[in-house]
Tab-separated table of C-alpha atoms in Angstrom:
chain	number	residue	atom	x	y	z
A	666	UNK	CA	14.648	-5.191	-8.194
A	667	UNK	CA	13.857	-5.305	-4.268
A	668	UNK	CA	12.885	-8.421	-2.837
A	669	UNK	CA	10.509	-8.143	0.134
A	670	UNK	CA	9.681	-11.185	2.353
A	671	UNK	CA	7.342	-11.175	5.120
A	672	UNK	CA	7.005	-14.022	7.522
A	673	UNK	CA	4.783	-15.597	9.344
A	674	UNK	CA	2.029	-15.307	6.241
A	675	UNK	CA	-0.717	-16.284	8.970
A	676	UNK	CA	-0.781	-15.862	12.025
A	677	UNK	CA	-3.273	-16.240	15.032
A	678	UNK	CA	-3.484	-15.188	19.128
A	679	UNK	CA	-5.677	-14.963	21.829
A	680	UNK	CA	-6.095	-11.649	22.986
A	681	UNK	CA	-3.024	-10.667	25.295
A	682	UNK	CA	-0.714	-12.568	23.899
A	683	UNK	CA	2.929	-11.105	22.332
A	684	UNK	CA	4.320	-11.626	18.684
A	685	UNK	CA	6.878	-10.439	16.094
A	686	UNK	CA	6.132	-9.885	12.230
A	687	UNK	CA	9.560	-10.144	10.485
A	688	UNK	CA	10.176	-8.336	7.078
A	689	UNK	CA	13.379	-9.787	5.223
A	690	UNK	CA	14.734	-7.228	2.254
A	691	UNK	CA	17.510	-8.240	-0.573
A	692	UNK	CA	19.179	-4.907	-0.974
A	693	UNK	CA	20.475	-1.704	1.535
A	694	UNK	CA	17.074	0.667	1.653
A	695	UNK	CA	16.867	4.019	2.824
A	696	UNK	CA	13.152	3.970	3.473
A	697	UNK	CA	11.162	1.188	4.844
A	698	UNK	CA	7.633	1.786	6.507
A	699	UNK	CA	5.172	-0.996	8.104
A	700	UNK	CA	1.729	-0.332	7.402
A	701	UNK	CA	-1.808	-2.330	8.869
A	702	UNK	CA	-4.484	-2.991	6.906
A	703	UNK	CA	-7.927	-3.404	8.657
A	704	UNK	CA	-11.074	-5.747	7.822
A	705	UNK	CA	-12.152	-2.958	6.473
A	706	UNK	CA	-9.574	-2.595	3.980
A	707	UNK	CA	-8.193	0.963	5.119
A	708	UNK	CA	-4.164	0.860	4.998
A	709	UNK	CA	-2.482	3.122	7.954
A	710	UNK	CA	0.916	3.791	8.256
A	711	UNK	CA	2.545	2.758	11.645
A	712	UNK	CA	6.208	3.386	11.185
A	713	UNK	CA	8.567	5.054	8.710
A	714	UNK	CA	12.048	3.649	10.060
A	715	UNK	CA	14.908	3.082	8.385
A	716	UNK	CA	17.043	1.820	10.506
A	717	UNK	CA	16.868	1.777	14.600
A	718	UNK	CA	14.137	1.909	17.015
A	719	UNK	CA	10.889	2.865	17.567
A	720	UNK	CA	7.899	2.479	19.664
A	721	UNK	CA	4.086	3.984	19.271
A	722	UNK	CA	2.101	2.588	22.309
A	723	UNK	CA	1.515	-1.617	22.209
A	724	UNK	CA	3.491	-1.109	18.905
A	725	UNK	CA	7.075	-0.737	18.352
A	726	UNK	CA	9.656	-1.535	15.406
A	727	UNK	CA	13.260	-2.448	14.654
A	728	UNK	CA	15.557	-2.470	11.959
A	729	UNK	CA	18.786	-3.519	11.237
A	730	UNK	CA	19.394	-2.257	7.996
A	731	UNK	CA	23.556	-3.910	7.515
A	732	UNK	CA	21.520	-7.034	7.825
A	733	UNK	CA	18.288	-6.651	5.750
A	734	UNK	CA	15.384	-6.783	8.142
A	735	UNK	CA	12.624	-5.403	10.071
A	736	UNK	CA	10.683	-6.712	13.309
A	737	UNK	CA	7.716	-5.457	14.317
A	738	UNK	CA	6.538	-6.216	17.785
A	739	UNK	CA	2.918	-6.654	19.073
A	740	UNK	CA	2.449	-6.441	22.432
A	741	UNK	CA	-0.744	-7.263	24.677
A	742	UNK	CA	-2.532	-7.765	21.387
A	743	UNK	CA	-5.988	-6.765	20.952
A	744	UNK	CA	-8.951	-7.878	18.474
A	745	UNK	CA	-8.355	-3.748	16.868
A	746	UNK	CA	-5.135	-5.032	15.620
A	747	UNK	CA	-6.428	-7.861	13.670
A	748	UNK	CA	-5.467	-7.245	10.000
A	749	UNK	CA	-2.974	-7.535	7.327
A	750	UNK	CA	0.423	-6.258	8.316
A	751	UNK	CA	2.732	-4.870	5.022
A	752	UNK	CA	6.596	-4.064	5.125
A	753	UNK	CA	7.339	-1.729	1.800
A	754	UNK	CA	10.586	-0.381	1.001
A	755	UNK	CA	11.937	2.605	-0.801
A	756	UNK	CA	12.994	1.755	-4.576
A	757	UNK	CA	16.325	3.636	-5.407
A	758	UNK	CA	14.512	7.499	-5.646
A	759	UNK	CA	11.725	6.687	-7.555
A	760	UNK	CA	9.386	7.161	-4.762
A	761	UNK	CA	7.726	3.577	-5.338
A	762	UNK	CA	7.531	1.547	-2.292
A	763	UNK	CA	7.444	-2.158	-2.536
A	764	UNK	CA	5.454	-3.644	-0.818
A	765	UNK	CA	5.804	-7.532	1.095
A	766	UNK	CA	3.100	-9.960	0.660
A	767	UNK	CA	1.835	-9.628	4.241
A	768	UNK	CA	1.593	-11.427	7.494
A	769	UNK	CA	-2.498	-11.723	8.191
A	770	UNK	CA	-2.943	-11.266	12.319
A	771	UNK	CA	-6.335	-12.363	13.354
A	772	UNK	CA	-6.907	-11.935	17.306
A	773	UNK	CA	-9.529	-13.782	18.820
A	774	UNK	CA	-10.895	-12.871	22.200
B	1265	UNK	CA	-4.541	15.006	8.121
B	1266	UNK	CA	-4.063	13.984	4.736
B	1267	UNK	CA	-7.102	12.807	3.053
B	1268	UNK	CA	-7.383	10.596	-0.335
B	1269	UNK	CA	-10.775	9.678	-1.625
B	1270	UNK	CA	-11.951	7.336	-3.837
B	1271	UNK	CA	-14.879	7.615	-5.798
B	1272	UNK	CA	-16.439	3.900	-5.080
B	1273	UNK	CA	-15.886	1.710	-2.156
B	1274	UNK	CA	-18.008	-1.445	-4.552
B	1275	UNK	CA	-17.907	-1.796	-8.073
B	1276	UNK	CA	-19.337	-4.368	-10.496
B	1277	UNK	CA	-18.826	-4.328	-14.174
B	1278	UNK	CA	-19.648	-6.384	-17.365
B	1279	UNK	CA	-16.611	-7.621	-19.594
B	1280	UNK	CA	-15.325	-5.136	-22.192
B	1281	UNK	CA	-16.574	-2.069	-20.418
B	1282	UNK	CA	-14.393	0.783	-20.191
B	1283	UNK	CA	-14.024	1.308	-16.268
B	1284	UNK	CA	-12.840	4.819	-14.935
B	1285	UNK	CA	-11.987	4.754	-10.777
B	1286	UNK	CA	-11.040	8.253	-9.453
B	1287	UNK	CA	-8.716	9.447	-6.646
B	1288	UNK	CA	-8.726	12.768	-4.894
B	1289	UNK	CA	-6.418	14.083	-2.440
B	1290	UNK	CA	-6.352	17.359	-0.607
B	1291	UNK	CA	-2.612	18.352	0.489
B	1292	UNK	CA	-1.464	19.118	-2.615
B	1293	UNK	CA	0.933	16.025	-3.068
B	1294	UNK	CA	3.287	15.779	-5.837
B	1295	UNK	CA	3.388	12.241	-6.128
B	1296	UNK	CA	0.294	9.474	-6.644
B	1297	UNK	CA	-0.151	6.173	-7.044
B	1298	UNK	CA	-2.415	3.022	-8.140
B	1299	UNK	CA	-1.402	-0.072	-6.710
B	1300	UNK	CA	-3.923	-3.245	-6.536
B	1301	UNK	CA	-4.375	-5.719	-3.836
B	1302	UNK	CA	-4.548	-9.681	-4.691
B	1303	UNK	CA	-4.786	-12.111	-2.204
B	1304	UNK	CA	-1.033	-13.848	-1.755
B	1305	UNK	CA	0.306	-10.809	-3.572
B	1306	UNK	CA	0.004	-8.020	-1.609
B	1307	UNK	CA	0.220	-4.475	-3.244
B	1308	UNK	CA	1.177	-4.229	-6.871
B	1309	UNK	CA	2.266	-0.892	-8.351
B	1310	UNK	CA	-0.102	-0.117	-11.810
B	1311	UNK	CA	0.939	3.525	-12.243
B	1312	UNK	CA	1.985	6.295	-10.947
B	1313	UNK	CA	2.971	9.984	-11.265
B	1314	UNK	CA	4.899	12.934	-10.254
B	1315	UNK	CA	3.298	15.493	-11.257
B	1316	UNK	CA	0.463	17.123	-13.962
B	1317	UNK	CA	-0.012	15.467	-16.739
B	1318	UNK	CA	2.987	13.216	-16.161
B	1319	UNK	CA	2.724	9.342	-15.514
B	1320	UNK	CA	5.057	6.362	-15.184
B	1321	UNK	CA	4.285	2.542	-15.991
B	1322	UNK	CA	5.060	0.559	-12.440
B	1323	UNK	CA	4.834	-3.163	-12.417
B	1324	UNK	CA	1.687	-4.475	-14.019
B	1325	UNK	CA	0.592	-1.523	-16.558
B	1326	UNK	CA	-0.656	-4.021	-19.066
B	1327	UNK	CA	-4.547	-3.425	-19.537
B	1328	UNK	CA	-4.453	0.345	-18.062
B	1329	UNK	CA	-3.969	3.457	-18.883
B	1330	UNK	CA	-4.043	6.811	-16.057
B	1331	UNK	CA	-4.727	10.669	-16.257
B	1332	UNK	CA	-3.796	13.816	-14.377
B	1333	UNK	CA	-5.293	16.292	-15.408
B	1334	UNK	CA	-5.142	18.216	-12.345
B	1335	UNK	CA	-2.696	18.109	-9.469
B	1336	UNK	CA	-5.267	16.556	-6.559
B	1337	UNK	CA	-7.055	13.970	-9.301
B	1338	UNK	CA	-5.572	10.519	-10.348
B	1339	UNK	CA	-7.460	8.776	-12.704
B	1340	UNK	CA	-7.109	4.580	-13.269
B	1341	UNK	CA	-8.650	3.210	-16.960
B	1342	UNK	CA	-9.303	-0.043	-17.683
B	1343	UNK	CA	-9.773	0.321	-21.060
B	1344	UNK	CA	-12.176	-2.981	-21.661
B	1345	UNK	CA	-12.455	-5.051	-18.223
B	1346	UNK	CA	-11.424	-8.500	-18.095
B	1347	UNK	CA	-12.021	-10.918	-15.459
B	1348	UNK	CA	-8.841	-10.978	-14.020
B	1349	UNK	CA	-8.757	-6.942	-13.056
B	1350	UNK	CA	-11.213	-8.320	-10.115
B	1351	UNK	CA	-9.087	-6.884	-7.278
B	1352	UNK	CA	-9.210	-4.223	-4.739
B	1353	UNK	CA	-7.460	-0.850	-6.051
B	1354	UNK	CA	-5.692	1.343	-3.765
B	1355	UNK	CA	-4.607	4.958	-4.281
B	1356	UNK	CA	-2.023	6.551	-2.622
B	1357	UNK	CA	-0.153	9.837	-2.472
B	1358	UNK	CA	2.783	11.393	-1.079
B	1359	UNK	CA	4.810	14.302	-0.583
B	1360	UNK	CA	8.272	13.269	-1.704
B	1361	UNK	CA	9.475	10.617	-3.553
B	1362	UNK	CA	12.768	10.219	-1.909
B	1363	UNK	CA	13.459	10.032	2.422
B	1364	UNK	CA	11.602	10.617	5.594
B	1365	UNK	CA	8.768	12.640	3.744
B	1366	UNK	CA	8.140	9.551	1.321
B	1367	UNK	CA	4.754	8.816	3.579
B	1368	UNK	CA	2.021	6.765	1.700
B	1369	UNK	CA	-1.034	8.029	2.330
B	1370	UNK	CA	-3.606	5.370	1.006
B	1371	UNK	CA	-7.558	6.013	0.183
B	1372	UNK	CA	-10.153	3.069	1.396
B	1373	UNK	CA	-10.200	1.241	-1.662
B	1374	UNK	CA	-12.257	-0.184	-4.362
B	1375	UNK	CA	-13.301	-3.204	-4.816
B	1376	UNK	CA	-14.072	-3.808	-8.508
B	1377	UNK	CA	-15.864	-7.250	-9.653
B	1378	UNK	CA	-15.593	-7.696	-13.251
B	1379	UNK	CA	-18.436	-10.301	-14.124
């Protein structure tokens, strides 16, 4: 099946500060969606993209689907987006997303 | 906005209890699913299903068993806890199984302690 590799597994800012979450995949997907998890344990959907670009405020995503990967980009982070941030992918059309192990963002002020 | 519900946000059980955690969403979804949540892990697919009274094993079924009775209602058995089912379930539903409308919806959680 699907291999899905998230890296950094931890990772830590101060507040303001830039990063990039990287999702690595091991075969061609025609779904793949990026998802935060709060403290509270609540997962939200943040993108649903494929392939391309796109951007939702601070937040914005890229993948390059010929070469098996996703970036999502943090910008001016904030102590909200402290969390656990999941890559998933589509498997075949089964409608089961797999799911990465996670990059855990803490932001400290 | 899509809602899913589930029924406890905390749960502690004894060993060899039969443990019943409940999901309910209101948008009429097709598709639902029980995933749980281990540290290192991430999300791990239990069961799911596609419609009524229709259910598929995912990656870990070993140890549960599920029911759909109704469309909106997704119910995860642990037939006689162990120890290691400590873990945070997660419910989720969608509209589609395949494309753009493939869009998780998840419910809080539960957090289940087996002791």
């Amino acid at each position: 099946g699907i291999q899905v590799e998230q890296s950094p597994p931890d990772l830590i800012l101060q507040e303001g500060a830039n990063s990039t979450l990287r999702c690595n995949f091991s075969d061609s997907v025609n779904n793949l969606q990026w998802f935060h998890q709060n403290p509270w344990g609540q997962l939200i959907n943040l993108f649903y993209i494929p392939s391309g670009t796109k951007q939702n405020g601070r937040l914005s995503a890229t993948t390059v689907a010929t070469e098996r990967y996703s970036l999502l980009y943090i910008s001016s982070s904030q102590t909200t987006d402290s969390g656990v941030y999941f890559c998933a992918v589509l498997s075949g059309n089964t409608g089961k997303l797999i799911f990465g192990q996670g990059t855990t963002l803490q932001v400290k002020p | 906005d899509v809602k899913v519900t589930q029924s406890s946000r905390y749960l502690v059980k004894r060993t060899g209890e039969k443990v019943f955690l409940e999901c309910v969403q209101d948008m009429d979804h097709e598709n639902m699913f029980w995933y749980r949540q281990d540290p290192g892990l991430g999300l791990r697919l239990i069961y799911f299903s596609y419609d009524v009274k229709m259910k598929e094993k995912g990656d870990i079924p070993e140890g549960y068993s599920v029911s759909r009775e109704k469309k909106e209602r997704f119910s995860l058995i642990l037939e006689s806890a162990s120890t290691n089912q400590t873990s945070m379930y997660l419910c989720a539903s969608s509209p589609s199984r395949t494309g753009a409308m493939l869009r998780y919806t998840f419910g809080s959680g539960t957090r289940l302690t087996v002791v």
